[in-house]
């Protein structure tokens, strides 16, 4: 269990960039005050919800006439983003798959306010009045108040979400201090939290499809998930994405829709598929030494508006001559699907597990032992979708 000194609201900007584990504890006994005008809020785990409500009250009294504002729709969610800076708004516009926005939906849009303390120094700060911070305890305390939230001491960021009031709040240390993993999927937690009380959820999976039917491709890093997805796209198959997708459970059928506009792959993976990361299409490398790109711009497979999922595939790099498929259990599929969902999505962990379990119970699952040639992998995948899974 890690501990860290001086993890108040103004932590060292040179802290580690690792993802904050859900069960992490942080030493806050030497926290200190933000440079802010109002007296700091004395903060404990149990008073975090009150702090969120006071922040919203504080923002309601700010002069926001000069703030930037964007309305857009993502996976059926109408959002209104407001911020004194365009930085995060542009991040959303560049990296999310946007759907047509109906002007009549403005009144029902969920508002998310993005602020940074350097731009709004009068924003109510807080001083931790507790020795140890636990993400799990923080999240559970928020849920008891019918709120969702996260505090990341490494990046001094706060996120709060009120599902009933249809409003969210994201507070950063400074304009560009977004965690590096979030740049490719902004609003991740807010979209995740918006799925409560629905039959939908985010899944960390690749996808490939033909004529509206498709498969989920699930597995940890290094399993061949992204390479298989990209090989399918380059062969002309469709996809709704390779990172996170939004899944809907409709009776016993599973449908997925695109959320993220870009996929990521390292230089070796791109080279194996005949792609050159030096071309203008590719951005990076990023913090994981991967390049991001819009796969639809490759001019091969298209981004499908949705796919009806017929199976979950668990790829394995086998170094065999040909790709083969072996039936496995839904439990095995869940064991591959759930860890990253639980680790990267904050809160609602029980529901996340239940939703992943429901998805895997309703789909046949196959181990996919990958052949040596990318064209053969894609052809085998197409044959499976159009043949055995029909």
Tab-separated table of C-alpha atoms in Angstrom:
chain	number	residue	atom	x	y	z
A	1	UNK	CA	0.000	0.000	0.000
A	2	UNK	CA	1.558	3.222	-1.155
A	3	UNK	CA	1.744	6.399	0.855
A	4	UNK	CA	2.690	9.856	-0.294
A	5	UNK	CA	3.563	13.016	1.591
A	6	UNK	CA	2.079	16.419	0.853
A	7	UNK	CA	-0.811	15.074	-1.207
A	8	UNK	CA	-3.134	18.018	-0.655
A	9	UNK	CA	-4.857	19.986	-3.364
A	10	UNK	CA	-1.569	21.345	-4.662
A	11	UNK	CA	0.636	18.287	-5.045
A	12	UNK	CA	3.995	18.249	-6.787
A	13	UNK	CA	3.454	18.512	-10.569
A	14	UNK	CA	6.370	16.127	-11.110
A	15	UNK	CA	4.619	13.206	-9.452
A	16	UNK	CA	4.451	9.770	-11.051
A	17	UNK	CA	2.084	9.475	-13.996
A	18	UNK	CA	0.910	5.949	-13.121
A	19	UNK	CA	-2.805	5.158	-12.982
A	20	UNK	CA	-4.146	5.462	-9.438
A	21	UNK	CA	-5.148	1.961	-8.219
A	22	UNK	CA	-8.677	1.705	-6.859
A	23	UNK	CA	-7.565	0.431	-3.427
A	24	UNK	CA	-4.755	2.916	-2.981
A	25	UNK	CA	-4.144	4.753	0.275
A	26	UNK	CA	-2.328	8.102	0.389
A	27	UNK	CA	-0.835	9.845	3.419
A	28	UNK	CA	-2.518	13.243	3.740
A	29	UNK	CA	-1.249	14.138	7.178
A	30	UNK	CA	0.973	16.871	5.731
A	31	UNK	CA	-1.515	18.309	3.269
A	32	UNK	CA	-1.448	22.063	2.799
A	33	UNK	CA	-3.734	24.832	1.639
A	34	UNK	CA	-4.252	26.020	-1.910
A	35	UNK	CA	-3.443	29.635	-2.666
A	36	UNK	CA	-7.071	30.710	-2.728
A	37	UNK	CA	-9.165	33.574	-1.422
A	38	UNK	CA	-11.871	31.775	0.632
A	39	UNK	CA	-11.001	29.853	3.780
A	40	UNK	CA	-10.268	26.241	2.808
A	41	UNK	CA	-12.925	23.604	3.336
A	42	UNK	CA	-11.920	21.156	6.091
A	43	UNK	CA	-12.183	17.920	4.163
A	44	UNK	CA	-12.646	14.313	5.267
A	45	UNK	CA	-13.864	11.299	3.343
A	46	UNK	CA	-17.332	11.713	4.875
A	47	UNK	CA	-17.561	15.422	4.000
A	48	UNK	CA	-16.464	15.059	0.363
A	49	UNK	CA	-20.054	15.212	-0.908
A	50	UNK	CA	-20.600	18.475	0.992
A	51	UNK	CA	-17.435	19.840	-0.585
A	52	UNK	CA	-18.782	18.952	-4.041
A	53	UNK	CA	-22.066	20.737	-3.354
A	54	UNK	CA	-20.259	23.824	-2.063
A	55	UNK	CA	-18.091	23.857	-5.186
A	56	UNK	CA	-21.203	23.848	-7.360
A	57	UNK	CA	-22.640	26.674	-5.266
A	58	UNK	CA	-19.405	28.615	-5.637
A	59	UNK	CA	-19.448	28.184	-9.414
A	60	UNK	CA	-23.074	29.319	-9.617
A	61	UNK	CA	-21.908	32.683	-8.232
A	62	UNK	CA	-19.050	33.144	-10.701
A	63	UNK	CA	-19.200	35.468	-13.690
A	64	UNK	CA	-19.157	32.964	-16.547
A	65	UNK	CA	-20.216	35.180	-19.456
A	66	UNK	CA	-16.797	34.854	-21.100
A	67	UNK	CA	-16.591	31.071	-20.732
A	68	UNK	CA	-16.527	28.768	-23.739
A	69	UNK	CA	-19.496	26.485	-24.318
A	70	UNK	CA	-20.043	23.435	-26.523
A	71	UNK	CA	-23.073	21.209	-27.026
A	72	UNK	CA	-22.561	17.776	-28.531
A	73	UNK	CA	-23.899	14.223	-28.433
A	74	UNK	CA	-21.845	11.096	-27.615
A	75	UNK	CA	-23.382	7.590	-27.570
A	76	UNK	CA	-26.854	9.076	-27.155
A	77	UNK	CA	-25.839	11.430	-24.358
A	78	UNK	CA	-26.447	15.105	-24.972
A	79	UNK	CA	-23.756	17.108	-23.205
A	80	UNK	CA	-23.181	20.767	-22.486
A	81	UNK	CA	-19.545	21.534	-21.704
A	82	UNK	CA	-18.531	24.867	-20.168
A	83	UNK	CA	-15.044	26.076	-19.335
A	84	UNK	CA	-12.994	29.283	-19.150
A	85	UNK	CA	-10.491	27.510	-21.452
A	86	UNK	CA	-10.952	25.724	-24.770
A	87	UNK	CA	-8.295	23.122	-23.986
A	88	UNK	CA	-10.502	20.317	-22.659
A	89	UNK	CA	-13.410	21.148	-24.959
A	90	UNK	CA	-11.155	20.750	-27.978
A	91	UNK	CA	-9.799	17.516	-26.527
A	92	UNK	CA	-13.364	16.147	-26.513
A	93	UNK	CA	-14.129	17.339	-30.037
A	94	UNK	CA	-10.944	15.756	-31.396
A	95	UNK	CA	-11.102	12.397	-29.641
A	96	UNK	CA	-14.758	11.435	-29.176
A	97	UNK	CA	-17.109	10.099	-31.855
A	98	UNK	CA	-19.726	12.817	-32.126
A	99	UNK	CA	-23.298	12.144	-33.184
A	100	UNK	CA	-25.755	14.638	-34.713
A	101	UNK	CA	-27.007	17.039	-32.062
A	102	UNK	CA	-30.652	18.070	-32.039
A	103	UNK	CA	-31.103	21.672	-30.886
A	104	UNK	CA	-34.303	20.668	-29.099
A	105	UNK	CA	-32.190	18.483	-26.786
A	106	UNK	CA	-30.363	21.432	-25.231
A	107	UNK	CA	-32.801	21.716	-22.354
A	108	UNK	CA	-32.167	18.072	-21.384
A	109	UNK	CA	-28.385	18.117	-21.806
A	110	UNK	CA	-26.116	17.078	-18.956
A	111	UNK	CA	-23.828	19.953	-18.034
A	112	UNK	CA	-20.157	19.268	-17.327
A	113	UNK	CA	-18.035	22.191	-16.104
A	114	UNK	CA	-14.264	21.959	-16.538
A	115	UNK	CA	-12.135	24.324	-14.453
A	116	UNK	CA	-8.523	24.722	-13.443
A	117	UNK	CA	-7.451	26.459	-10.266
A	118	UNK	CA	-4.947	28.720	-11.953
A	119	UNK	CA	-7.661	30.178	-14.173
A	120	UNK	CA	-10.165	30.430	-11.288
A	121	UNK	CA	-8.050	31.040	-8.140
A	122	UNK	CA	-11.140	32.068	-6.148
A	123	UNK	CA	-12.550	28.547	-6.397
A	124	UNK	CA	-13.160	27.006	-2.979
A	125	UNK	CA	-10.101	24.998	-1.949
A	126	UNK	CA	-9.844	22.287	0.668
A	127	UNK	CA	-7.517	21.102	3.381
A	128	UNK	CA	-7.506	17.400	4.167
A	129	UNK	CA	-8.298	16.718	7.816
A	130	UNK	CA	-7.431	13.032	7.675
A	131	UNK	CA	-4.217	11.040	7.796
A	132	UNK	CA	-4.902	8.428	5.151
A	133	UNK	CA	-6.855	8.725	1.889
A	134	UNK	CA	-8.476	5.669	0.332
A	135	UNK	CA	-9.977	5.853	-3.156
A	136	UNK	CA	-12.384	3.035	-2.327
A	137	UNK	CA	-13.646	4.764	0.824
A	138	UNK	CA	-13.957	8.070	-1.023
A	139	UNK	CA	-16.009	6.528	-3.839
A	140	UNK	CA	-18.284	4.636	-1.438
A	141	UNK	CA	-18.911	7.766	0.649
A	142	UNK	CA	-19.914	9.662	-2.489
A	143	UNK	CA	-22.245	6.872	-3.608
A	144	UNK	CA	-24.020	6.950	-0.242
A	145	UNK	CA	-24.880	10.584	-1.046
A	146	UNK	CA	-26.130	9.580	-4.533
A	147	UNK	CA	-23.117	11.233	-6.130
A	148	UNK	CA	-20.160	9.876	-8.060
A	149	UNK	CA	-16.643	11.203	-7.773
A	150	UNK	CA	-12.915	10.703	-7.774
A	151	UNK	CA	-9.906	12.479	-6.293
A	152	UNK	CA	-6.487	11.832	-7.888
A	153	UNK	CA	-3.707	13.065	-5.582
A	154	UNK	CA	-1.018	12.544	-8.234
A	155	UNK	CA	-2.614	15.106	-10.535
A	156	UNK	CA	-4.622	17.185	-8.059
A	157	UNK	CA	-7.821	16.563	-9.979
A	158	UNK	CA	-11.395	16.190	-8.816
A	159	UNK	CA	-14.380	14.815	-10.697
A	160	UNK	CA	-17.938	14.920	-9.374
A	161	UNK	CA	-21.161	13.773	-11.007
A	162	UNK	CA	-24.787	14.184	-9.914
A	163	UNK	CA	-26.925	11.831	-12.004
A	164	UNK	CA	-30.265	13.201	-10.813
A	165	UNK	CA	-29.310	16.847	-11.343
A	166	UNK	CA	-27.610	15.986	-14.671
A	167	UNK	CA	-24.435	17.887	-13.898
A	168	UNK	CA	-20.747	17.114	-13.631
A	169	UNK	CA	-17.691	18.995	-12.409
A	170	UNK	CA	-14.041	18.478	-13.338
A	171	UNK	CA	-11.346	20.477	-11.518
A	172	UNK	CA	-7.726	20.411	-12.669
A	173	UNK	CA	-4.597	21.970	-11.221
A	174	UNK	CA	-3.877	23.850	-14.444
A	175	UNK	CA	-5.231	23.969	-17.977
A	176	UNK	CA	-3.030	21.249	-19.452
A	177	UNK	CA	-2.617	19.002	-16.399
A	178	UNK	CA	-4.878	16.258	-17.766
A	179	UNK	CA	-3.475	12.776	-16.989
A	180	UNK	CA	-1.793	11.397	-20.119
A	181	UNK	CA	-4.064	8.350	-20.358
A	182	UNK	CA	-7.153	10.550	-20.416
A	183	UNK	CA	-6.244	12.516	-23.542
A	184	UNK	CA	-7.472	9.730	-25.833
A	185	UNK	CA	-10.746	9.274	-23.919
A	186	UNK	CA	-11.887	12.515	-22.273
A	187	UNK	CA	-15.033	12.357	-20.119
A	188	UNK	CA	-14.404	8.637	-19.530
A	189	UNK	CA	-15.699	8.583	-15.966
A	190	UNK	CA	-18.658	10.855	-16.716
A	191	UNK	CA	-19.850	8.574	-19.528
A	192	UNK	CA	-19.268	5.569	-17.265
A	193	UNK	CA	-21.276	7.158	-14.443
A	194	UNK	CA	-24.093	8.103	-16.817
A	195	UNK	CA	-24.725	4.388	-17.450
A	196	UNK	CA	-26.173	3.805	-13.974
A	197	UNK	CA	-29.829	2.738	-14.050
A	198	UNK	CA	-29.512	1.750	-17.728
A	199	UNK	CA	-28.822	-1.468	-19.632
A	200	UNK	CA	-25.614	0.047	-21.023
A	201	UNK	CA	-21.964	0.100	-19.998
A	202	UNK	CA	-18.453	0.783	-21.239
A	203	UNK	CA	-16.360	-2.211	-22.260
A	204	UNK	CA	-12.612	-2.283	-22.862
A	205	UNK	CA	-12.540	-4.312	-26.065
A	206	UNK	CA	-11.676	-4.272	-29.733
A	207	UNK	CA	-14.359	-4.874	-32.343
A	208	UNK	CA	-14.580	-6.118	-35.917
A	209	UNK	CA	-17.611	-6.744	-38.057
A	210	UNK	CA	-19.141	-7.490	-41.441
A	211	UNK	CA	-22.554	-6.253	-42.623
A	212	UNK	CA	-23.600	-5.135	-39.141
A	213	UNK	CA	-22.591	-8.344	-37.311
A	214	UNK	CA	-19.401	-8.416	-35.288
A	215	UNK	CA	-17.301	-9.752	-32.446
A	216	UNK	CA	-15.705	-8.393	-29.288
A	217	UNK	CA	-11.935	-8.924	-29.126
A	218	UNK	CA	-10.849	-8.949	-25.492
A	219	UNK	CA	-7.591	-9.448	-23.659
A	220	UNK	CA	-4.758	-7.747	-21.808
A	221	UNK	CA	-1.930	-5.821	-23.409
A	222	UNK	CA	0.287	-8.029	-25.548
A	223	UNK	CA	-2.436	-10.577	-26.298
A	224	UNK	CA	-2.897	-9.408	-29.887
A	225	UNK	CA	-6.185	-7.555	-29.329
A	226	UNK	CA	-5.226	-4.305	-31.060
A	227	UNK	CA	-3.228	-5.986	-33.806
A	228	UNK	CA	-6.133	-8.298	-34.628
A	229	UNK	CA	-8.587	-5.399	-34.690
A	230	UNK	CA	-6.351	-3.333	-36.948
A	231	UNK	CA	-5.677	-6.285	-39.273
A	232	UNK	CA	-9.437	-6.698	-39.670
A	233	UNK	CA	-9.886	-2.990	-40.440
A	234	UNK	CA	-7.087	-3.014	-43.027
A	235	UNK	CA	-8.780	-5.974	-44.741
A	236	UNK	CA	-11.941	-3.895	-45.185
A	237	UNK	CA	-13.919	-5.027	-42.145
A	238	UNK	CA	-15.809	-2.496	-40.042
A	239	UNK	CA	-15.223	-1.606	-36.396
A	240	UNK	CA	-16.655	0.604	-33.678
A	241	UNK	CA	-13.256	0.933	-32.012
A	242	UNK	CA	-10.371	-0.797	-30.318
A	243	UNK	CA	-10.238	0.785	-26.865
A	244	UNK	CA	-13.571	1.443	-25.169
A	245	UNK	CA	-16.983	0.896	-26.731
A	246	UNK	CA	-20.466	1.425	-25.318
A	247	UNK	CA	-22.385	-1.850	-25.055
A	248	UNK	CA	-26.148	-2.203	-24.761
A	249	UNK	CA	-27.780	-5.370	-23.496
A	250	UNK	CA	-31.159	-5.790	-25.205
A	251	UNK	CA	-32.734	-8.991	-23.926
A	252	UNK	CA	-30.196	-11.628	-24.920
A	253	UNK	CA	-28.586	-9.559	-27.689
A	254	UNK	CA	-25.552	-7.305	-27.368
A	255	UNK	CA	-24.997	-4.182	-29.447
A	256	UNK	CA	-21.961	-1.895	-29.344
A	257	UNK	CA	-21.491	1.704	-30.466
A	258	UNK	CA	-18.361	3.819	-30.967
A	259	UNK	CA	-17.170	6.254	-28.305
A	260	UNK	CA	-13.512	6.979	-29.085
A	261	UNK	CA	-12.462	8.338	-32.467
A	262	UNK	CA	-8.886	7.037	-32.448
A	263	UNK	CA	-7.055	3.811	-31.811
A	264	UNK	CA	-3.467	3.285	-30.612
A	265	UNK	CA	-0.632	1.022	-31.694
A	266	UNK	CA	3.127	0.963	-31.209
A	267	UNK	CA	5.626	1.375	-34.041
A	268	UNK	CA	6.399	-2.361	-34.299
A	269	UNK	CA	2.724	-3.228	-34.496
A	270	UNK	CA	2.154	-0.664	-37.232
A	271	UNK	CA	5.178	-1.894	-39.170
A	272	UNK	CA	3.927	-5.504	-39.035
A	273	UNK	CA	0.795	-4.276	-40.781
A	274	UNK	CA	2.662	-2.236	-43.377
A	275	UNK	CA	1.921	1.167	-41.816
A	276	UNK	CA	4.459	3.947	-41.337
A	277	UNK	CA	4.112	5.946	-38.086
A	278	UNK	CA	6.052	8.836	-39.679
A	279	UNK	CA	3.078	9.629	-41.909
A	280	UNK	CA	0.969	12.661	-40.997
A	281	UNK	CA	-2.015	10.509	-40.032
A	282	UNK	CA	-0.226	9.206	-36.926
A	283	UNK	CA	0.183	11.275	-33.759
A	284	UNK	CA	2.766	10.477	-31.125
A	285	UNK	CA	4.355	8.589	-29.643
A	286	UNK	CA	2.393	9.069	-26.431
A	287	UNK	CA	3.258	8.222	-22.817
A	288	UNK	CA	2.965	4.487	-23.642
A	289	UNK	CA	5.177	4.908	-26.722
A	290	UNK	CA	2.136	4.314	-28.931
A	291	UNK	CA	0.807	6.255	-31.900
A	292	UNK	CA	-2.823	7.346	-32.111
A	293	UNK	CA	-4.770	7.653	-35.351
A	294	UNK	CA	-8.273	7.694	-36.749
A	295	UNK	CA	-8.641	4.245	-38.316
A	296	UNK	CA	-11.463	5.456	-40.569
A	297	UNK	CA	-8.923	7.777	-42.253
A	298	UNK	CA	-6.935	4.756	-43.447
A	299	UNK	CA	-9.486	4.317	-46.221
A	300	UNK	CA	-10.039	0.595	-45.602
A	301	UNK	CA	-12.675	-0.559	-43.130
A	302	UNK	CA	-15.260	1.935	-41.961
A	303	UNK	CA	-16.349	3.074	-38.510
A	304	UNK	CA	-19.713	1.370	-38.069
A	305	UNK	CA	-22.483	3.272	-36.243
A	306	UNK	CA	-23.172	0.046	-34.337
A	307	UNK	CA	-22.514	-3.691	-34.471
A	308	UNK	CA	-24.617	-6.593	-33.275
A	309	UNK	CA	-22.163	-8.762	-31.345
A	310	UNK	CA	-22.190	-12.484	-32.064
A	311	UNK	CA	-19.250	-13.701	-29.942
A	312	UNK	CA	-16.355	-12.752	-27.682
A	313	UNK	CA	-12.901	-13.693	-28.967
A	314	UNK	CA	-9.832	-14.140	-26.754
A	315	UNK	CA	-6.769	-13.795	-29.012
A	316	UNK	CA	-3.518	-15.610	-28.265
A	317	UNK	CA	-0.201	-15.222	-30.087
A	318	UNK	CA	0.510	-18.847	-30.953
A	319	UNK	CA	3.025	-18.502	-33.831
A	320	UNK	CA	1.090	-21.149	-35.737
A	321	UNK	CA	0.696	-21.211	-39.495
A	322	UNK	CA	-3.051	-20.657	-39.438
A	323	UNK	CA	-5.579	-18.998	-37.184
A	324	UNK	CA	-7.861	-21.357	-35.278
A	325	UNK	CA	-10.834	-20.944	-32.942
A	326	UNK	CA	-11.552	-23.084	-29.877
A	327	UNK	CA	-14.766	-22.832	-27.862
A	328	UNK	CA	-14.292	-21.640	-24.285
A	329	UNK	CA	-16.519	-20.533	-21.424
A	330	UNK	CA	-18.166	-17.214	-20.716
A	331	UNK	CA	-16.240	-17.193	-17.424
A	332	UNK	CA	-12.953	-17.159	-19.338
A	333	UNK	CA	-14.206	-14.254	-21.430
A	334	UNK	CA	-15.227	-12.366	-18.280
A	335	UNK	CA	-11.808	-12.925	-16.712
A	336	UNK	CA	-10.238	-11.260	-19.763
A	337	UNK	CA	-12.804	-8.470	-20.005
A	338	UNK	CA	-13.309	-7.372	-16.404
A	339	UNK	CA	-9.878	-6.383	-15.001
A	340	UNK	CA	-9.274	-3.325	-17.174
A	341	UNK	CA	-12.900	-2.212	-16.772
A	342	UNK	CA	-12.577	-2.335	-12.985
A	343	UNK	CA	-9.129	-0.755	-12.933
A	344	UNK	CA	-9.732	2.116	-15.345
A	345	UNK	CA	-13.356	3.023	-14.585
A	346	UNK	CA	-13.976	4.561	-11.178
A	347	UNK	CA	-16.918	3.588	-9.001
A	348	UNK	CA	-20.002	1.439	-9.575
A	349	UNK	CA	-17.647	-1.557	-9.411
A	350	UNK	CA	-20.333	-4.072	-8.490
A	351	UNK	CA	-22.516	-2.944	-11.366
A	352	UNK	CA	-19.510	-3.035	-13.713
A	353	UNK	CA	-18.849	-6.663	-12.740
A	354	UNK	CA	-22.495	-7.594	-13.112
A	355	UNK	CA	-22.741	-5.924	-16.501
A	356	UNK	CA	-19.578	-7.636	-17.781
A	357	UNK	CA	-20.955	-10.937	-16.511
A	358	UNK	CA	-24.279	-10.399	-18.297
A	359	UNK	CA	-22.466	-9.619	-21.552
A	360	UNK	CA	-20.333	-12.756	-21.334
A	361	UNK	CA	-23.264	-15.000	-20.383
A	362	UNK	CA	-25.102	-13.933	-23.516
A	363	UNK	CA	-22.241	-14.516	-25.953
A	364	UNK	CA	-20.413	-17.627	-27.127
A	365	UNK	CA	-16.691	-17.310	-26.441
A	366	UNK	CA	-13.702	-18.609	-28.394
A	367	UNK	CA	-9.963	-18.671	-27.918
A	368	UNK	CA	-8.447	-17.280	-31.116
A	369	UNK	CA	-4.964	-18.679	-31.758
A	370	UNK	CA	-3.455	-16.208	-34.178
A	371	UNK	CA	-1.679	-17.284	-37.346
A	372	UNK	CA	1.523	-15.717	-38.625
A	373	UNK	CA	0.092	-13.685	-41.519
A	374	UNK	CA	-2.156	-10.684	-40.939
A	375	UNK	CA	-4.167	-11.271	-44.130
A	376	UNK	CA	-4.885	-14.843	-43.050
A	377	UNK	CA	-5.948	-13.646	-39.571
A	378	UNK	CA	-8.418	-11.195	-41.102
A	379	UNK	CA	-9.774	-13.773	-43.567
A	380	UNK	CA	-10.294	-16.309	-40.769
A	381	UNK	CA	-12.116	-13.708	-38.703
A	382	UNK	CA	-14.377	-12.764	-41.612
A	383	UNK	CA	-15.163	-16.424	-42.297
A	384	UNK	CA	-16.096	-16.959	-38.643
A	385	UNK	CA	-18.491	-14.000	-38.587
A	386	UNK	CA	-20.145	-14.815	-41.904
A	387	UNK	CA	-20.180	-18.559	-41.341
A	388	UNK	CA	-20.153	-20.238	-37.952
A	389	UNK	CA	-21.687	-17.290	-36.085
A	390	UNK	CA	-24.681	-16.854	-38.406
